[in-house]
């Protein structure tokens, strides 16, 4: 029997690529997607994606969503308390590892390893590499057919005009030289709505672009919805 694994699922392209890699390798069984949701707004923390779109992703990849509701604002202590509850549930269901779509930030990896130490869940980093790897990785994602839209931009690092743009070759060409092509330093976040891991694409359209809490968010809507 393959080890049962949960995957941290932000709704973005890196999470999607991590699932793609785990399934390609075939040495573990991904049994659920863990998503932190802002209780006040019903959206993915940081990415600002509506909960119903994340549910649509989970259905399209054939996996249950494990939502972790977070208060807003949320302290680090509150976050860790709710994540400990998730870990306990995972262990009770025979899960032995927790996978993450981190690319190269060593401090983030070290934090995750510390939080899982002694819990019985091993941390996995299936797409881990180095900062120089990300230009090629971004092109590989696009070439493999993954489709994503930028939902959040840090205007201190990147022009707000990028919010709502497709993550495609044209975007990569337009990014300033000091911006990581995968946004790993927090320059931008995405919602992945198509690719080989999905049994169907998730049609979305870009709604309002707003600035909130120092970030620019593009509100993605189901394409048939009219708000």
JSON list of C-alpha atoms in Angstrom, two decimals:
[
{"chain": "A", "resi": 1, "resn": "UNK", "atom": "CA", "xyz": [0.00, 0.00, 0.00]},
{"chain": "A", "resi": 2, "resn": "UNK", "atom": "CA", "xyz": [1.32, 3.43, -0.95]},
{"chain": "A", "resi": 3, "resn": "UNK", "atom": "CA", "xyz": [1.79, 6.08, 1.74]},
{"chain": "A", "resi": 4, "resn": "UNK", "atom": "CA", "xyz": [-1.28, 8.31, 2.10]},
{"chain": "A", "resi": 5, "resn": "UNK", "atom": "CA", "xyz": [-0.43, 11.97, 1.56]},
{"chain": "A", "resi": 6, "resn": "UNK", "atom": "CA", "xyz": [-2.20, 15.30, 1.97]},
{"chain": "A", "resi": 7, "resn": "UNK", "atom": "CA", "xyz": [-1.21, 18.17, -0.31]},
{"chain": "A", "resi": 8, "resn": "UNK", "atom": "CA", "xyz": [-1.21, 21.80, 0.77]},
{"chain": "A", "resi": 9, "resn": "UNK", "atom": "CA", "xyz": [-3.42, 23.42, -1.86]},
{"chain": "A", "resi": 10, "resn": "UNK", "atom": "CA", "xyz": [-3.32, 27.20, -2.30]},
{"chain": "A", "resi": 11, "resn": "UNK", "atom": "CA", "xyz": [-5.33, 26.98, -5.56]},
{"chain": "A", "resi": 12, "resn": "UNK", "atom": "CA", "xyz": [-2.31, 28.19, -7.52]},
{"chain": "A", "resi": 13, "resn": "UNK", "atom": "CA", "xyz": [-0.05, 26.81, -10.20]},
{"chain": "A", "resi": 14, "resn": "UNK", "atom": "CA", "xyz": [2.66, 25.53, -7.84]},
{"chain": "A", "resi": 15, "resn": "UNK", "atom": "CA", "xyz": [0.16, 23.42, -5.90]},
{"chain": "A", "resi": 16, "resn": "UNK", "atom": "CA", "xyz": [-1.18, 22.10, -9.18]},
{"chain": "A", "resi": 17, "resn": "UNK", "atom": "CA", "xyz": [2.32, 21.29, -10.41]},
{"chain": "A", "resi": 18, "resn": "UNK", "atom": "CA", "xyz": [3.11, 19.52, -7.14]},
{"chain": "A", "resi": 19, "resn": "UNK", "atom": "CA", "xyz": [0.03, 17.31, -7.60]},
{"chain": "A", "resi": 20, "resn": "UNK", "atom": "CA", "xyz": [1.09, 16.64, -11.19]},
{"chain": "A", "resi": 21, "resn": "UNK", "atom": "CA", "xyz": [4.55, 15.57, -10.02]},
{"chain": "A", "resi": 22, "resn": "UNK", "atom": "CA", "xyz": [3.27, 13.39, -7.18]},
{"chain": "A", "resi": 23, "resn": "UNK", "atom": "CA", "xyz": [0.92, 11.57, -9.53]},
{"chain": "A", "resi": 24, "resn": "UNK", "atom": "CA", "xyz": [3.62, 11.24, -12.18]},
{"chain": "A", "resi": 25, "resn": "UNK", "atom": "CA", "xyz": [6.04, 9.68, -9.68]},
{"chain": "A", "resi": 26, "resn": "UNK", "atom": "CA", "xyz": [3.34, 7.32, -8.45]},
{"chain": "A", "resi": 27, "resn": "UNK", "atom": "CA", "xyz": [5.07, 6.38, -5.19]},
{"chain": "A", "resi": 28, "resn": "UNK", "atom": "CA", "xyz": [2.43, 7.93, -2.91]},
{"chain": "A", "resi": 29, "resn": "UNK", "atom": "CA", "xyz": [-1.35, 8.27, -2.90]},
{"chain": "A", "resi": 30, "resn": "UNK", "atom": "CA", "xyz": [-2.61, 11.84, -2.59]},
{"chain": "A", "resi": 31, "resn": "UNK", "atom": "CA", "xyz": [-5.84, 11.56, -0.59]},
{"chain": "A", "resi": 32, "resn": "UNK", "atom": "CA", "xyz": [-6.84, 15.20, -0.05]},
{"chain": "A", "resi": 33, "resn": "UNK", "atom": "CA", "xyz": [-6.18, 18.88, -0.67]},
{"chain": "A", "resi": 34, "resn": "UNK", "atom": "CA", "xyz": [-5.66, 21.12, 2.36]},
{"chain": "A", "resi": 35, "resn": "UNK", "atom": "CA", "xyz": [-6.77, 24.72, 1.85]},
{"chain": "A", "resi": 36, "resn": "UNK", "atom": "CA", "xyz": [-6.80, 27.54, 4.39]},
{"chain": "A", "resi": 37, "resn": "UNK", "atom": "CA", "xyz": [-9.89, 29.71, 4.00]},
{"chain": "A", "resi": 38, "resn": "UNK", "atom": "CA", "xyz": [-10.58, 33.14, 5.44]},
{"chain": "A", "resi": 39, "resn": "UNK", "atom": "CA", "xyz": [-13.77, 32.64, 7.50]},
{"chain": "A", "resi": 40, "resn": "UNK", "atom": "CA", "xyz": [-14.88, 36.25, 7.12]},
{"chain": "A", "resi": 41, "resn": "UNK", "atom": "CA", "xyz": [-14.77, 36.33, 3.33]},
{"chain": "A", "resi": 42, "resn": "UNK", "atom": "CA", "xyz": [-14.96, 32.68, 2.22]},
{"chain": "A", "resi": 43, "resn": "UNK", "atom": "CA", "xyz": [-11.77, 32.99, 0.22]},
{"chain": "A", "resi": 44, "resn": "UNK", "atom": "CA", "xyz": [-8.38, 31.30, 0.09]},
{"chain": "A", "resi": 45, "resn": "UNK", "atom": "CA", "xyz": [-5.94, 33.01, 2.41]},
{"chain": "A", "resi": 46, "resn": "UNK", "atom": "CA", "xyz": [-3.52, 35.30, 0.46]},
{"chain": "A", "resi": 47, "resn": "UNK", "atom": "CA", "xyz": [-4.75, 34.25, -2.98]},
{"chain": "A", "resi": 48, "resn": "UNK", "atom": "CA", "xyz": [-8.20, 35.78, -2.50]},
{"chain": "A", "resi": 49, "resn": "UNK", "atom": "CA", "xyz": [-9.87, 33.01, -4.52]},
{"chain": "A", "resi": 50, "resn": "UNK", "atom": "CA", "xyz": [-13.53, 32.23, -3.82]},
{"chain": "A", "resi": 51, "resn": "UNK", "atom": "CA", "xyz": [-14.13, 28.97, -1.96]},
{"chain": "A", "resi": 52, "resn": "UNK", "atom": "CA", "xyz": [-16.50, 27.67, -4.66]},
{"chain": "A", "resi": 53, "resn": "UNK", "atom": "CA", "xyz": [-13.73, 27.86, -7.24]},
{"chain": "A", "resi": 54, "resn": "UNK", "atom": "CA", "xyz": [-11.39, 25.84, -5.02]},
{"chain": "A", "resi": 55, "resn": "UNK", "atom": "CA", "xyz": [-14.15, 23.26, -4.59]},
{"chain": "A", "resi": 56, "resn": "UNK", "atom": "CA", "xyz": [-14.46, 23.13, -8.37]},
{"chain": "A", "resi": 57, "resn": "UNK", "atom": "CA", "xyz": [-10.71, 22.44, -8.58]},
{"chain": "A", "resi": 58, "resn": "UNK", "atom": "CA", "xyz": [-10.98, 19.59, -6.07]},
{"chain": "A", "resi": 59, "resn": "UNK", "atom": "CA", "xyz": [-13.84, 18.02, -8.03]},
{"chain": "A", "resi": 60, "resn": "UNK", "atom": "CA", "xyz": [-11.92, 18.39, -11.30]},
{"chain": "A", "resi": 61, "resn": "UNK", "atom": "CA", "xyz": [-8.87, 16.57, -9.90]},
{"chain": "A", "resi": 62, "resn": "UNK", "atom": "CA", "xyz": [-10.99, 13.95, -8.13]},
{"chain": "A", "resi": 63, "resn": "UNK", "atom": "CA", "xyz": [-9.86, 14.65, -4.56]},
{"chain": "A", "resi": 64, "resn": "UNK", "atom": "CA", "xyz": [-11.67, 15.76, -1.40]},
{"chain": "A", "resi": 65, "resn": "UNK", "atom": "CA", "xyz": [-11.03, 19.23, -0.11]},
{"chain": "A", "resi": 66, "resn": "UNK", "atom": "CA", "xyz": [-9.84, 19.51, 3.50]},
{"chain": "A", "resi": 67, "resn": "UNK", "atom": "CA", "xyz": [-10.70, 23.13, 4.36]},
{"chain": "A", "resi": 68, "resn": "UNK", "atom": "CA", "xyz": [-9.04, 24.83, 7.33]},
{"chain": "A", "resi": 69, "resn": "UNK", "atom": "CA", "xyz": [-11.15, 27.87, 8.29]},
{"chain": "A", "resi": 70, "resn": "UNK", "atom": "CA", "xyz": [-9.09, 30.73, 9.69]},
{"chain": "A", "resi": 71, "resn": "UNK", "atom": "CA", "xyz": [-10.37, 33.79, 11.57]},
{"chain": "A", "resi": 72, "resn": "UNK", "atom": "CA", "xyz": [-9.66, 37.24, 10.20]},
{"chain": "A", "resi": 73, "resn": "UNK", "atom": "CA", "xyz": [-7.39, 38.69, 11.28]},
{"chain": "A", "resi": 74, "resn": "UNK", "atom": "CA", "xyz": [-5.53, 35.52, 12.17]},
{"chain": "A", "resi": 75, "resn": "UNK", "atom": "CA", "xyz": [-2.59, 35.31, 14.57]},
{"chain": "A", "resi": 76, "resn": "UNK", "atom": "CA", "xyz": [0.20, 32.81, 14.05]},
{"chain": "A", "resi": 77, "resn": "UNK", "atom": "CA", "xyz": [-0.94, 31.04, 17.22]},
{"chain": "A", "resi": 78, "resn": "UNK", "atom": "CA", "xyz": [-4.48, 30.64, 15.87]},
{"chain": "A", "resi": 79, "resn": "UNK", "atom": "CA", "xyz": [-3.13, 29.35, 12.57]},
{"chain": "A", "resi": 80, "resn": "UNK", "atom": "CA", "xyz": [-0.94, 26.76, 14.26]},
{"chain": "A", "resi": 81, "resn": "UNK", "atom": "CA", "xyz": [-3.76, 25.62, 16.57]},
{"chain": "A", "resi": 82, "resn": "UNK", "atom": "CA", "xyz": [-6.04, 24.92, 13.62]},
{"chain": "A", "resi": 83, "resn": "UNK", "atom": "CA", "xyz": [-3.30, 23.20, 11.69]},
{"chain": "A", "resi": 84, "resn": "UNK", "atom": "CA", "xyz": [-2.59, 20.94, 14.68]},
{"chain": "A", "resi": 85, "resn": "UNK", "atom": "CA", "xyz": [-6.24, 19.89, 14.63]},
{"chain": "A", "resi": 86, "resn": "UNK", "atom": "CA", "xyz": [-5.90, 19.07, 10.94]},
{"chain": "A", "resi": 87, "resn": "UNK", "atom": "CA", "xyz": [-2.79, 16.98, 11.62]},
{"chain": "A", "resi": 88, "resn": "UNK", "atom": "CA", "xyz": [-4.64, 15.01, 14.29]},
{"chain": "A", "resi": 89, "resn": "UNK", "atom": "CA", "xyz": [-7.47, 14.30, 11.87]},
{"chain": "A", "resi": 90, "resn": "UNK", "atom": "CA", "xyz": [-4.99, 13.25, 9.20]},
{"chain": "A", "resi": 91, "resn": "UNK", "atom": "CA", "xyz": [-3.20, 10.82, 11.51]},
{"chain": "A", "resi": 92, "resn": "UNK", "atom": "CA", "xyz": [-6.55, 9.31, 12.52]},
{"chain": "A", "resi": 93, "resn": "UNK", "atom": "CA", "xyz": [-7.25, 8.62, 8.84]},
{"chain": "A", "resi": 94, "resn": "UNK", "atom": "CA", "xyz": [-3.92, 6.93, 8.18]},
{"chain": "A", "resi": 95, "resn": "UNK", "atom": "CA", "xyz": [-2.16, 9.84, 6.49]},
{"chain": "A", "resi": 96, "resn": "UNK", "atom": "CA", "xyz": [1.62, 9.68, 6.93]},
{"chain": "A", "resi": 97, "resn": "UNK", "atom": "CA", "xyz": [2.93, 12.66, 4.94]},
{"chain": "A", "resi": 98, "resn": "UNK", "atom": "CA", "xyz": [2.09, 16.27, 4.08]},
{"chain": "A", "resi": 99, "resn": "UNK", "atom": "CA", "xyz": [3.27, 17.63, 0.73]},
{"chain": "A", "resi": 100, "resn": "UNK", "atom": "CA", "xyz": [3.94, 21.26, -0.16]},
{"chain": "A", "resi": 101, "resn": "UNK", "atom": "CA", "xyz": [4.44, 23.14, -3.43]},
{"chain": "A", "resi": 102, "resn": "UNK", "atom": "CA", "xyz": [7.35, 25.22, -2.15]},
{"chain": "A", "resi": 103, "resn": "UNK", "atom": "CA", "xyz": [10.10, 25.91, -4.69]},
{"chain": "A", "resi": 104, "resn": "UNK", "atom": "CA", "xyz": [13.20, 27.26, -2.98]},
{"chain": "A", "resi": 105, "resn": "UNK", "atom": "CA", "xyz": [12.57, 29.42, 0.12]},
{"chain": "A", "resi": 106, "resn": "UNK", "atom": "CA", "xyz": [14.61, 27.68, 2.81]},
{"chain": "A", "resi": 107, "resn": "UNK", "atom": "CA", "xyz": [13.01, 29.52, 5.73]},
{"chain": "A", "resi": 108, "resn": "UNK", "atom": "CA", "xyz": [9.52, 28.43, 4.68]},
{"chain": "A", "resi": 109, "resn": "UNK", "atom": "CA", "xyz": [10.67, 24.83, 4.31]},
{"chain": "A", "resi": 110, "resn": "UNK", "atom": "CA", "xyz": [12.37, 24.91, 7.72]},
{"chain": "A", "resi": 111, "resn": "UNK", "atom": "CA", "xyz": [9.18, 26.29, 9.31]},
{"chain": "A", "resi": 112, "resn": "UNK", "atom": "CA", "xyz": [7.07, 23.48, 7.84]},
{"chain": "A", "resi": 113, "resn": "UNK", "atom": "CA", "xyz": [9.57, 20.88, 8.96]},
{"chain": "A", "resi": 114, "resn": "UNK", "atom": "CA", "xyz": [9.52, 22.28, 12.50]},
{"chain": "A", "resi": 115, "resn": "UNK", "atom": "CA", "xyz": [5.73, 22.29, 12.62]},
{"chain": "A", "resi": 116, "resn": "UNK", "atom": "CA", "xyz": [5.49, 18.66, 11.52]},
{"chain": "A", "resi": 117, "resn": "UNK", "atom": "CA", "xyz": [8.33, 17.38, 13.70]},
{"chain": "A", "resi": 118, "resn": "UNK", "atom": "CA", "xyz": [7.02, 14.69, 16.03]},
{"chain": "A", "resi": 119, "resn": "UNK", "atom": "CA", "xyz": [3.51, 14.67, 14.54]},
{"chain": "A", "resi": 120, "resn": "UNK", "atom": "CA", "xyz": [3.86, 11.43, 12.58]},
{"chain": "A", "resi": 121, "resn": "UNK", "atom": "CA", "xyz": [3.49, 13.29, 9.28]},
{"chain": "A", "resi": 122, "resn": "UNK", "atom": "CA", "xyz": [6.59, 13.54, 7.12]},
{"chain": "A", "resi": 123, "resn": "UNK", "atom": "CA", "xyz": [7.01, 16.76, 5.08]},
{"chain": "A", "resi": 124, "resn": "UNK", "atom": "CA", "xyz": [7.37, 16.27, 1.33]},
{"chain": "A", "resi": 125, "resn": "UNK", "atom": "CA", "xyz": [8.60, 18.87, -1.17]},
{"chain": "A", "resi": 126, "resn": "UNK", "atom": "CA", "xyz": [8.06, 17.29, -4.60]},
{"chain": "A", "resi": 127, "resn": "UNK", "atom": "CA", "xyz": [9.00, 20.33, -6.70]},
{"chain": "A", "resi": 128, "resn": "UNK", "atom": "CA", "xyz": [11.82, 21.70, -4.55]},
{"chain": "A", "resi": 129, "resn": "UNK", "atom": "CA", "xyz": [14.76, 23.27, -6.41]},
{"chain": "A", "resi": 130, "resn": "UNK", "atom": "CA", "xyz": [16.71, 26.50, -6.51]},
{"chain": "A", "resi": 131, "resn": "UNK", "atom": "CA", "xyz": [15.93, 30.08, -7.54]},
{"chain": "A", "resi": 132, "resn": "UNK", "atom": "CA", "xyz": [17.75, 29.69, -10.89]},
{"chain": "A", "resi": 133, "resn": "UNK", "atom": "CA", "xyz": [15.39, 26.80, -11.73]},
{"chain": "A", "resi": 134, "resn": "UNK", "atom": "CA", "xyz": [12.21, 28.86, -11.82]},
{"chain": "A", "resi": 135, "resn": "UNK", "atom": "CA", "xyz": [12.46, 30.43, -15.29]},
{"chain": "A", "resi": 136, "resn": "UNK", "atom": "CA", "xyz": [12.62, 26.97, -16.86]},
{"chain": "A", "resi": 137, "resn": "UNK", "atom": "CA", "xyz": [9.98, 25.65, -14.46]},
{"chain": "A", "resi": 138, "resn": "UNK", "atom": "CA", "xyz": [7.55, 28.43, -15.41]},
{"chain": "A", "resi": 139, "resn": "UNK", "atom": "CA", "xyz": [8.02, 27.65, -19.10]},
{"chain": "A", "resi": 140, "resn": "UNK", "atom": "CA", "xyz": [7.59, 23.93, -18.42]},
{"chain": "A", "resi": 141, "resn": "UNK", "atom": "CA", "xyz": [4.30, 24.49, -16.59]},
{"chain": "A", "resi": 142, "resn": "UNK", "atom": "CA", "xyz": [2.94, 26.55, -19.47]},
{"chain": "A", "resi": 143, "resn": "UNK", "atom": "CA", "xyz": [4.24, 24.09, -22.06]},
{"chain": "A", "resi": 144, "resn": "UNK", "atom": "CA", "xyz": [2.56, 21.21, -20.21]},
{"chain": "A", "resi": 145, "resn": "UNK", "atom": "CA", "xyz": [-0.81, 22.90, -20.64]},
{"chain": "A", "resi": 146, "resn": "UNK", "atom": "CA", "xyz": [-1.33, 24.41, -17.20]},
{"chain": "A", "resi": 147, "resn": "UNK", "atom": "CA", "xyz": [-3.47, 27.54, -17.27]},
{"chain": "A", "resi": 148, "resn": "UNK", "atom": "CA", "xyz": [-3.56, 30.04, -14.44]},
{"chain": "A", "resi": 149, "resn": "UNK", "atom": "CA", "xyz": [-4.55, 33.64, -13.75]},
{"chain": "A", "resi": 150, "resn": "UNK", "atom": "CA", "xyz": [-2.85, 36.10, -11.41]},
{"chain": "A", "resi": 151, "resn": "UNK", "atom": "CA", "xyz": [-5.27, 36.77, -8.54]},
{"chain": "A", "resi": 152, "resn": "UNK", "atom": "CA", "xyz": [-3.01, 38.72, -6.18]},
{"chain": "A", "resi": 153, "resn": "UNK", "atom": "CA", "xyz": [-0.12, 41.09, -6.83]},
{"chain": "A", "resi": 154, "resn": "UNK", "atom": "CA", "xyz": [2.16, 42.80, -4.34]},
{"chain": "A", "resi": 155, "resn": "UNK", "atom": "CA", "xyz": [2.25, 46.36, -5.73]},
{"chain": "A", "resi": 156, "resn": "UNK", "atom": "CA", "xyz": [5.46, 47.06, -3.84]},
{"chain": "A", "resi": 157, "resn": "UNK", "atom": "CA", "xyz": [7.17, 44.57, -6.13]},
{"chain": "A", "resi": 158, "resn": "UNK", "atom": "CA", "xyz": [5.08, 44.37, -9.29]},
{"chain": "A", "resi": 159, "resn": "UNK", "atom": "CA", "xyz": [2.72, 46.70, -11.15]},
{"chain": "A", "resi": 160, "resn": "UNK", "atom": "CA", "xyz": [-0.97, 46.26, -10.23]},
{"chain": "A", "resi": 161, "resn": "UNK", "atom": "CA", "xyz": [-1.61, 46.01, -13.98]},
{"chain": "A", "resi": 162, "resn": "UNK", "atom": "CA", "xyz": [-0.51, 42.36, -13.74]},
{"chain": "A", "resi": 163, "resn": "UNK", "atom": "CA", "xyz": [-3.49, 41.44, -11.54]},
{"chain": "A", "resi": 164, "resn": "UNK", "atom": "CA", "xyz": [-5.96, 39.43, -13.61]},
{"chain": "A", "resi": 165, "resn": "UNK", "atom": "CA", "xyz": [-3.47, 38.53, -16.33]},
{"chain": "A", "resi": 166, "resn": "UNK", "atom": "CA", "xyz": [-2.96, 35.01, -17.60]},
{"chain": "A", "resi": 167, "resn": "UNK", "atom": "CA", "xyz": [0.16, 33.18, -16.50]},
{"chain": "A", "resi": 168, "resn": "UNK", "atom": "CA", "xyz": [1.50, 32.59, -19.99]},
{"chain": "A", "resi": 169, "resn": "UNK", "atom": "CA", "xyz": [4.54, 33.21, -22.16]},
{"chain": "A", "resi": 170, "resn": "UNK", "atom": "CA", "xyz": [3.53, 36.82, -22.79]},
{"chain": "A", "resi": 171, "resn": "UNK", "atom": "CA", "xyz": [3.40, 37.46, -19.07]},
{"chain": "A", "resi": 172, "resn": "UNK", "atom": "CA", "xyz": [6.82, 35.90, -18.53]},
{"chain": "A", "resi": 173, "resn": "UNK", "atom": "CA", "xyz": [8.23, 38.16, -21.22]},
{"chain": "A", "resi": 174, "resn": "UNK", "atom": "CA", "xyz": [6.71, 41.23, -19.53]},
{"chain": "A", "resi": 175, "resn": "UNK", "atom": "CA", "xyz": [7.92, 40.50, -16.01]},
{"chain": "A", "resi": 176, "resn": "UNK", "atom": "CA", "xyz": [10.72, 42.78, -14.77]},
{"chain": "A", "resi": 177, "resn": "UNK", "atom": "CA", "xyz": [14.09, 41.07, -14.49]},
{"chain": "A", "resi": 178, "resn": "UNK", "atom": "CA", "xyz": [14.07, 41.16, -10.69]},
{"chain": "A", "resi": 179, "resn": "UNK", "atom": "CA", "xyz": [10.75, 39.31, -10.38]},
{"chain": "A", "resi": 180, "resn": "UNK", "atom": "CA", "xyz": [10.80, 35.56, -9.87]},
{"chain": "A", "resi": 181, "resn": "UNK", "atom": "CA", "xyz": [8.96, 33.97, -12.85]},
{"chain": "A", "resi": 182, "resn": "UNK", "atom": "CA", "xyz": [6.97, 31.76, -10.46]},
{"chain": "A", "resi": 183, "resn": "UNK", "atom": "CA", "xyz": [6.32, 34.54, -7.94]},
{"chain": "A", "resi": 184, "resn": "UNK", "atom": "CA", "xyz": [8.02, 32.53, -5.22]},
{"chain": "A", "resi": 185, "resn": "UNK", "atom": "CA", "xyz": [9.09, 35.64, -3.32]},
{"chain": "A", "resi": 186, "resn": "UNK", "atom": "CA", "xyz": [5.45, 36.71, -2.95]},
{"chain": "A", "resi": 187, "resn": "UNK", "atom": "CA", "xyz": [5.38, 38.98, -6.00]},
{"chain": "A", "resi": 188, "resn": "UNK", "atom": "CA", "xyz": [2.14, 37.37, -7.19]},
{"chain": "A", "resi": 189, "resn": "UNK", "atom": "CA", "xyz": [-0.24, 34.47, -6.58]},
{"chain": "A", "resi": 190, "resn": "UNK", "atom": "CA", "xyz": [-2.37, 32.55, -9.05]},
{"chain": "A", "resi": 191, "resn": "UNK", "atom": "CA", "xyz": [-5.46, 30.42, -9.53]},
{"chain": "A", "resi": 192, "resn": "UNK", "atom": "CA", "xyz": [-4.92, 27.35, -11.73]},
{"chain": "A", "resi": 193, "resn": "UNK", "atom": "CA", "xyz": [-7.97, 26.58, -13.87]},
{"chain": "A", "resi": 194, "resn": "UNK", "atom": "CA", "xyz": [-6.70, 24.14, -16.49]},
{"chain": "A", "resi": 195, "resn": "UNK", "atom": "CA", "xyz": [-4.10, 21.49, -17.10]},
{"chain": "A", "resi": 196, "resn": "UNK", "atom": "CA", "xyz": [-3.46, 17.74, -17.35]},
{"chain": "A", "resi": 197, "resn": "UNK", "atom": "CA", "xyz": [-4.39, 17.04, -13.72]},
{"chain": "A", "resi": 198, "resn": "UNK", "atom": "CA", "xyz": [-7.95, 18.30, -14.29]},
{"chain": "A", "resi": 199, "resn": "UNK", "atom": "CA", "xyz": [-10.65, 16.22, -15.95]},
{"chain": "A", "resi": 200, "resn": "UNK", "atom": "CA", "xyz": [-12.23, 19.48, -17.09]},
{"chain": "A", "resi": 201, "resn": "UNK", "atom": "CA", "xyz": [-11.20, 23.11, -17.26]},
{"chain": "A", "resi": 202, "resn": "UNK", "atom": "CA", "xyz": [-12.72, 25.59, -14.80]},
{"chain": "A", "resi": 203, "resn": "UNK", "atom": "CA", "xyz": [-14.05, 28.54, -16.80]},
{"chain": "A", "resi": 204, "resn": "UNK", "atom": "CA", "xyz": [-13.46, 31.84, -15.01]},
{"chain": "A", "resi": 205, "resn": "UNK", "atom": "CA", "xyz": [-13.63, 35.51, -15.80]},
{"chain": "A", "resi": 206, "resn": "UNK", "atom": "CA", "xyz": [-11.90, 38.44, -14.15]},
{"chain": "A", "resi": 207, "resn": "UNK", "atom": "CA", "xyz": [-14.17, 40.69, -12.11]},
{"chain": "A", "resi": 208, "resn": "UNK", "atom": "CA", "xyz": [-13.19, 43.74, -10.11]},
{"chain": "A", "resi": 209, "resn": "UNK", "atom": "CA", "xyz": [-9.56, 44.48, -9.30]},
{"chain": "A", "resi": 210, "resn": "UNK", "atom": "CA", "xyz": [-9.28, 46.02, -5.82]},
{"chain": "A", "resi": 211, "resn": "UNK", "atom": "CA", "xyz": [-6.53, 47.05, -3.45]},
{"chain": "A", "resi": 212, "resn": "UNK", "atom": "CA", "xyz": [-6.85, 45.68, 0.07]},
{"chain": "A", "resi": 213, "resn": "UNK", "atom": "CA", "xyz": [-4.40, 45.30, 2.95]},
{"chain": "A", "resi": 214, "resn": "UNK", "atom": "CA", "xyz": [-1.54, 46.47, 0.76]},
{"chain": "A", "resi": 215, "resn": "UNK", "atom": "CA", "xyz": [-2.18, 43.98, -2.07]},
{"chain": "A", "resi": 216, "resn": "UNK", "atom": "CA", "xyz": [-4.03, 44.12, -5.40]},
{"chain": "A", "resi": 217, "resn": "UNK", "atom": "CA", "xyz": [-6.61, 41.37, -5.88]},
{"chain": "A", "resi": 218, "resn": "UNK", "atom": "CA", "xyz": [-8.33, 40.34, -9.10]},
{"chain": "A", "resi": 219, "resn": "UNK", "atom": "CA", "xyz": [-11.69, 38.78, -8.22]},
{"chain": "A", "resi": 220, "resn": "UNK", "atom": "CA", "xyz": [-12.15, 35.63, -10.28]},
{"chain": "A", "resi": 221, "resn": "UNK", "atom": "CA", "xyz": [-15.74, 34.58, -10.97]},
{"chain": "A", "resi": 222, "resn": "UNK", "atom": "CA", "xyz": [-17.22, 31.44, -12.49]},
{"chain": "A", "resi": 223, "resn": "UNK", "atom": "CA", "xyz": [-17.64, 32.39, -16.15]},
{"chain": "A", "resi": 224, "resn": "UNK", "atom": "CA", "xyz": [-21.40, 31.86, -16.13]},
{"chain": "A", "resi": 225, "resn": "UNK", "atom": "CA", "xyz": [-21.87, 33.90, -12.93]},
{"chain": "A", "resi": 226, "resn": "UNK", "atom": "CA", "xyz": [-23.00, 37.51, -13.04]},
{"chain": "A", "resi": 227, "resn": "UNK", "atom": "CA", "xyz": [-22.57, 39.47, -9.84]}
]
